[in-house]
Short mmCIF file of C-alpha atoms in Angstrom, two decimals:
data_model
loop_
_atom_site.label_atom_id
_atom_site.label_comp_id
_atom_site.label_asym_id
_atom_site.label_seq_id
_atom_site.Cartn_x
_atom_site.Cartn_y
_atom_site.Cartn_z
CA MET A 1 16.44 -16.64 12.28
CA LYS A 2 15.00 -18.17 15.42
CA LYS A 3 11.92 -20.27 15.03
CA ASN A 4 10.22 -18.03 17.64
CA ASP A 5 11.37 -15.12 16.06
CA ILE A 6 9.55 -16.03 12.62
CA GLN A 7 6.64 -17.11 14.12
CA LEU A 8 6.14 -13.82 16.01
CA GLY A 9 7.18 -11.86 12.69
CA ALA A 10 4.63 -13.90 10.73
CA THR A 11 1.98 -12.89 13.30
CA TYR A 12 2.54 -9.20 13.23
CA ALA A 13 3.07 -9.25 9.31
CA GLY A 14 -0.09 -11.30 8.84
CA PHE A 15 -1.97 -8.93 11.12
CA SER A 16 -0.97 -5.91 9.27
CA TYR A 17 -2.20 -7.27 6.18
CA PHE A 18 -5.02 -8.44 7.73
CA LEU A 19 -5.76 -5.02 8.87
CA TRP A 20 -4.92 -3.51 5.39
CA GLY A 21 -7.57 -5.92 3.76
CA LEU A 22 -10.18 -4.79 6.12
CA LEU A 23 -9.49 -1.07 5.85
CA PRO A 24 -11.95 -0.80 3.26
CA ILE A 25 -14.88 -0.92 5.73
CA TYR A 26 -13.33 2.02 7.55
CA TRP A 27 -13.67 4.18 4.42
CA LYS A 28 -17.19 2.76 3.82
CA LEU A 29 -18.06 4.14 7.21
CA ILE A 30 -17.41 7.60 5.81
CA ASP A 31 -18.30 7.52 2.51
CA ASN A 32 -20.46 10.26 2.91
CA VAL A 33 -17.28 12.53 3.06
CA ARG A 34 -15.66 13.49 -0.23
CA ALA A 35 -12.32 11.31 -1.12
CA ASP A 36 -10.14 14.54 -1.22
CA GLU A 37 -11.58 15.54 2.31
CA ILE A 38 -11.02 12.07 3.63
CA LEU A 39 -7.06 12.09 2.03
CA ALA A 40 -6.40 15.54 3.68
CA ASN A 41 -7.98 14.35 7.19
CA ARG A 42 -5.83 11.04 6.69
CA ILE A 43 -2.54 12.80 5.96
CA PHE A 44 -2.87 15.49 8.70
CA TRP A 45 -4.06 13.07 11.62
CA SER A 46 -1.54 10.45 10.55
CA PHE A 47 1.34 12.82 11.06
CA ILE A 48 0.04 13.99 14.62
CA PHE A 49 -0.39 10.44 15.62
CA MET A 50 2.91 9.44 14.42
CA VAL A 51 4.43 12.39 16.41
CA LEU A 52 2.74 10.90 19.64
CA VAL A 53 4.23 7.71 18.72
CA LEU A 54 7.71 8.89 18.29
CA LEU A 55 7.44 10.71 21.50
CA PHE A 56 5.99 7.77 23.37
CA THR A 57 8.90 5.38 22.01
CA ASN A 58 11.70 7.92 22.38
CA LYS A 59 12.36 8.10 18.72
CA TRP A 60 11.92 11.89 18.65
CA ARG A 61 15.38 13.02 18.89
CA ALA A 62 16.16 10.07 16.24
CA PHE A 63 13.43 11.86 13.86
CA THR A 64 15.03 15.47 14.51
CA GLN A 65 18.66 13.94 13.81
CA THR A 66 16.99 12.47 10.49
CA LEU A 67 15.29 15.48 9.53
CA ILE A 68 18.49 17.61 10.04
CA GLY A 69 20.49 14.86 7.83
CA LEU A 70 18.27 14.80 5.09
CA ALA A 71 18.71 18.54 4.54
CA GLN A 72 22.40 18.13 3.97
CA ARG A 73 21.72 14.72 1.59
CA LYS A 74 19.62 16.45 -1.40
CA LYS A 75 19.20 13.01 -3.27
CA GLN A 76 17.39 11.60 -0.21
CA PHE A 77 15.26 14.91 0.32
CA TYR A 78 13.96 14.66 -3.35
CA ALA A 79 13.33 10.76 -3.10
CA LEU A 80 11.25 11.79 0.40
CA VAL A 81 9.23 14.41 -1.45
CA ILE A 82 8.37 12.09 -4.49
CA ALA A 83 7.51 9.31 -2.24
CA SER A 84 4.97 11.51 -0.12
CA ILE A 85 3.38 12.65 -3.57
CA LEU A 86 3.35 8.85 -4.78
CA ILE A 87 1.68 7.55 -1.49
CA SER A 88 -0.68 10.18 -1.25
CA ILE A 89 -1.87 9.70 -4.78
CA ASN A 90 -2.10 6.07 -4.21
CA TRP A 91 -4.15 6.66 -0.88
CA PHE A 92 -6.67 9.02 -2.75
CA ILE A 93 -7.53 6.50 -5.80
CA TYR A 94 -7.82 3.54 -3.20
CA ILE A 95 -10.26 5.73 -1.26
CA TRP A 96 -12.12 6.91 -4.15
CA ALA A 97 -12.44 3.39 -5.53
CA VAL A 98 -13.66 1.82 -2.35
CA ASN A 99 -16.08 4.55 -1.83
CA SER A 100 -17.33 4.35 -5.61
CA ASP A 101 -18.16 0.56 -5.18
CA GLN A 102 -14.82 -0.23 -7.38
CA MET A 103 -13.54 -2.65 -4.68
CA ILE A 104 -12.92 -5.44 -6.87
CA GLN A 105 -10.61 -3.19 -9.22
CA ALA A 106 -9.01 -1.79 -6.07
CA SER A 107 -7.85 -5.42 -4.72
CA LEU A 108 -6.69 -6.16 -8.47
CA GLY A 109 -4.47 -3.43 -8.08
CA TYR A 110 -2.49 -4.96 -5.13
CA TYR A 111 -2.55 -8.36 -6.70
CA ILE A 112 -0.60 -7.04 -9.70
CA ASN A 113 1.41 -4.55 -7.65
CA PRO A 114 4.24 -7.05 -6.92
CA LEU A 115 4.65 -7.83 -10.65
CA VAL A 116 4.63 -4.04 -11.51
CA SER A 117 7.55 -3.85 -8.86
CA VAL A 118 9.42 -6.54 -10.20
CA LEU A 119 9.12 -4.89 -13.99
CA LEU A 120 10.26 -1.53 -12.47
CA GLY A 121 13.05 -3.31 -11.05
CA MET A 122 14.16 -4.84 -14.48
CA PHE A 123 13.87 -1.80 -16.46
CA VAL A 124 15.08 0.95 -13.61
CA LEU A 125 17.30 -1.16 -11.56
CA LYS A 126 18.38 -3.51 -14.58
CA GLU A 127 17.39 -6.64 -12.40
CA LYS A 128 17.52 -9.76 -14.45
CA LEU A 129 14.44 -12.17 -14.67
CA THR A 130 14.36 -16.13 -14.95
CA PHE A 131 12.48 -17.67 -17.54
CA ILE A 132 9.51 -18.95 -14.98
CA GLN A 133 9.41 -15.09 -14.04
CA TYR A 134 8.76 -14.03 -17.52
CA PHE A 135 6.03 -16.81 -17.76
CA SER A 136 4.48 -15.36 -14.79
CA PHE A 137 4.10 -11.90 -16.34
CA SER A 138 2.65 -13.40 -19.46
CA LEU A 139 -0.19 -15.08 -17.07
CA ALA A 140 -0.73 -11.66 -15.57
CA LEU A 141 -0.98 -9.67 -18.79
CA ILE A 142 -3.54 -12.34 -20.32
CA GLY A 143 -5.47 -11.68 -17.02
CA VAL A 144 -5.19 -8.00 -17.42
CA LEU A 145 -6.43 -8.17 -21.23
CA ILE A 146 -9.49 -10.29 -20.06
CA ILE A 147 -10.48 -8.07 -17.64
CA SER A 148 -10.05 -5.03 -20.15
CA ILE A 149 -12.56 -6.93 -22.53
CA SER A 150 -14.88 -7.49 -19.34
CA TYR A 151 -14.89 -3.84 -18.49
CA GLY A 152 -14.66 -2.54 -21.85
CA HIS A 153 -11.90 -0.56 -21.02
CA ILE A 154 -8.50 -0.76 -19.63
CA PRO A 155 -8.75 -1.12 -15.75
CA TRP A 156 -7.02 2.15 -14.80
CA ILE A 157 -7.84 2.23 -11.43
CA SER A 158 -5.95 -1.03 -10.71
CA LEU A 159 -3.21 0.07 -12.87
CA ALA A 160 -3.21 3.35 -11.13
CA LEU A 161 -2.86 1.68 -7.61
CA ALA A 162 -0.21 -0.75 -8.91
CA VAL A 163 2.16 1.79 -10.60
CA SER A 164 1.79 4.11 -7.82
CA PHE A 165 2.71 1.86 -5.19
CA GLY A 166 5.27 0.47 -6.89
CA LEU A 167 7.07 3.50 -7.91
CA TYR A 168 6.76 4.41 -4.24
CA GLY A 169 8.61 1.26 -3.40
CA LEU A 170 11.18 2.03 -6.00
CA VAL A 171 11.67 5.60 -4.39
CA LYS A 172 11.59 4.27 -0.85
CA LYS A 173 14.88 2.15 -1.73
CA LEU A 174 16.57 5.55 -1.79
CA ILE A 175 15.53 6.65 1.92
CA THR A 176 17.00 4.61 4.41
CA VAL A 177 15.31 5.53 7.51
CA GLU A 178 13.29 3.23 10.15
CA SER A 179 10.03 2.99 9.39
CA SER A 180 8.04 4.81 11.80
CA ILE A 181 10.33 7.87 11.32
CA GLY A 182 9.76 7.46 7.53
CA LEU A 183 6.26 7.33 7.79
CA THR A 184 6.26 10.59 9.89
CA LEU A 185 8.62 12.12 7.30
CA GLU A 186 6.24 11.37 4.60
CA THR A 187 3.37 12.51 6.12
CA LEU A 188 5.21 15.86 7.32
CA VAL A 189 5.96 16.68 3.68
CA ILE A 190 2.17 16.76 2.65
CA THR A 191 0.73 17.73 5.88
CA PRO A 192 0.98 21.45 5.06
CA LEU A 193 -0.89 21.06 2.00
CA ALA A 194 -3.58 18.89 3.92
CA ALA A 195 -4.07 21.40 6.39
CA ILE A 196 -4.23 24.30 3.87
CA TYR A 197 -6.96 22.47 1.82
CA MET A 198 -8.81 21.51 5.18
CA GLY A 199 -8.72 25.27 5.91
CA TYR A 200 -9.99 26.14 2.57
CA LEU A 201 -12.80 23.81 3.07
CA PHE A 202 -13.90 25.28 6.21
CA TYR A 203 -13.51 28.69 4.58
CA GLN A 204 -15.80 27.65 1.85
CA GLY A 205 -18.22 26.13 4.02
CA ASP A 206 -17.66 22.94 2.17
CA ASN A 207 -16.25 20.75 4.93
CA SER A 208 -17.66 17.65 6.64
CA PHE A 209 -15.31 17.53 9.55
CA PHE A 210 -16.61 19.57 12.51
CA SER A 211 -19.70 19.93 10.51
CA SER A 212 -21.12 16.46 10.42
CA ASP A 213 -22.03 13.89 13.38
CA LEU A 214 -19.84 13.05 16.02
CA LYS A 215 -19.06 9.67 14.55
CA THR A 216 -17.76 11.02 11.41
CA ASN A 217 -15.83 13.47 12.95
CA PHE A 218 -14.11 10.70 15.41
CA LEU A 219 -13.61 8.47 12.07
CA LEU A 220 -11.97 11.35 10.15
CA ILE A 221 -9.34 11.69 13.21
CA GLY A 222 -8.90 7.93 13.50
CA ALA A 223 -7.79 7.81 10.00
CA GLY A 224 -4.21 8.67 11.37
CA ALA A 225 -4.30 5.75 13.65
CA ALA A 226 -6.01 3.45 10.98
CA THR A 227 -3.14 4.17 8.38
CA ALA A 228 -0.39 4.11 10.88
CA VAL A 229 -1.09 1.04 13.03
CA PRO A 230 -0.78 -1.63 10.30
CA LEU A 231 2.36 -0.08 8.98
CA LEU A 232 3.79 -0.27 12.61
CA TYR A 233 2.95 -3.83 12.71
CA PHE A 234 4.41 -4.58 9.34
CA ALA A 235 7.83 -2.87 10.54
CA LYS A 236 8.11 -5.34 13.33
CA GLY A 237 6.82 -8.19 11.32
CA ALA A 238 9.21 -7.81 8.42
CA GLN A 239 12.48 -7.42 10.63
CA LYS A 240 11.57 -11.26 11.57
CA ILE A 241 10.86 -12.97 8.61
CA PRO A 242 12.31 -14.16 5.23
CA LEU A 243 11.29 -12.03 2.41
CA SER A 244 9.74 -14.85 0.47
CA MET A 245 7.42 -15.49 3.57
CA LEU A 246 6.60 -11.83 3.33
CA GLY A 247 5.67 -12.35 -0.15
CA PHE A 248 3.34 -14.87 0.21
CA LEU A 249 1.52 -12.85 3.38
CA GLN A 250 1.34 -9.76 1.03
CA TYR A 251 -1.64 -11.30 -0.71
CA ILE A 252 -3.83 -11.51 2.54
CA ALA A 253 -4.70 -7.62 2.20
CA PRO A 254 -6.22 -7.88 -1.69
CA THR A 255 -7.97 -11.07 -1.00
CA LEU A 256 -9.79 -9.69 1.89
CA THR A 257 -10.61 -6.83 -0.06
CA LEU A 258 -11.73 -8.78 -2.97
CA ILE A 259 -14.06 -11.19 -0.66
CA LEU A 260 -15.36 -7.66 1.00
CA GLY A 261 -16.36 -6.41 -2.35
CA VAL A 262 -18.18 -9.50 -3.93
CA PHE A 263 -19.69 -11.09 -0.86
CA VAL A 264 -20.45 -7.99 1.78
CA TYR A 265 -20.94 -5.01 -0.56
CA GLU A 266 -22.02 -6.93 -3.47
CA GLU A 267 -20.10 -5.54 -6.35
CA HIS A 268 -20.71 -7.19 -9.77
CA PHE A 269 -18.12 -10.01 -10.06
CA SER A 270 -18.92 -11.54 -13.61
CA GLY A 271 -17.37 -14.98 -15.24
CA LEU A 272 -15.06 -13.03 -17.37
CA GLU A 273 -13.68 -11.33 -14.13
CA LEU A 274 -13.01 -14.40 -12.30
CA LEU A 275 -11.44 -16.10 -15.23
CA ALA A 276 -9.20 -12.92 -15.39
CA PHE A 277 -8.43 -13.45 -11.69
CA ILE A 278 -7.52 -16.79 -11.88
CA PHE A 279 -5.04 -16.01 -14.58
CA ILE A 280 -3.41 -13.34 -12.09
CA TRP A 281 -3.65 -15.64 -9.22
CA SER A 282 -1.68 -18.36 -11.26
CA ALA A 283 0.70 -15.71 -12.11
CA LEU A 284 1.51 -14.72 -8.53
CA THR A 285 1.73 -18.28 -7.51
CA VAL A 286 3.99 -19.00 -10.01
CA TYR A 287 6.24 -16.00 -9.35
CA SER A 288 6.16 -16.41 -5.49
CA LEU A 289 7.22 -20.13 -5.94
CA SER A 290 10.24 -18.84 -8.26
CA LYS A 291 11.58 -16.94 -5.22
CA THR A 292 11.34 -19.78 -3.01
CA LYS A 293 14.66 -21.74 -2.00
CA LEU A 294 13.33 -24.71 -4.20
CA PHE A 295 13.47 -22.63 -7.10
CA THR A 296 16.71 -20.68 -6.37
CA ALA A 297 18.62 -23.65 -5.68
CA LYS A 298 17.57 -25.26 -9.07
CA GLY A 299 18.55 -22.09 -10.92
CA LYS A 300 22.19 -22.02 -9.30
CA LYS A 301 22.86 -25.53 -10.01
CA ALA A 302 21.90 -25.24 -13.74
CA ARG A 303 24.23 -22.11 -14.03
CA THR A 304 27.07 -24.04 -12.39
CA ASN A 305 26.12 -27.23 -14.64
CA SER A 306 26.48 -24.80 -17.70
#
């Protein structure tokens, strides 16, 4: 990879995680709307926005060809449906958590998500872990146990976010399509349900969209762009930088969310929670370092000598 490409890729990817980290601010601006209605609007307007993106970037033909191809490849089609359901569940839990003053738990979920993804890889894809990676999982487990003691119950919001996104990433491995086309397909699968639910809310007179102030209406429509823009920047950046760099950059988002939760929205953050996060941060540091060239080179040398 060229140095300029890596710098540009890091800028794109870093900016995408920066936007994801600030996304709770957006959901807080419409916390007068129920999470289920926000989710329906997010899915519907994401699809509309992505259709416009594909038209303006001359990818519409590629999209239609991919759609026709999926009809013939049943395995990928079912994977697409499952991925759409999983990301919708993840979005709903995240929006609900942020607007229910559970931002710290939401940030924890995305901190432990990489470790959940590796566990899924180990049990489902039969990937092997090194001793240092097992050690990092032990640290993370201690952190989760501490935070469970602090809350008096298992942090189900964090675990639900981590598991749903981890499973989403696992299923996405079966769908080999370009990222912007992939997001359009995923939202396409759920958009009919979202539109039906929005229509049901209108019929019941229980809708916020078009019955609230102009700001709320525009923010609900803008949820499509707020969802798609970071993903598009991420796709541009991920193509240009090593996976190990991407692994480090991904912690920007939950860190910003944690800072927002503690210092801006003043959620309670106890000493036990801090201790738990220290264990989880340590686990992530150990795991991330284990994926760098230094550790992988040592591992290869050790296997060669043995």
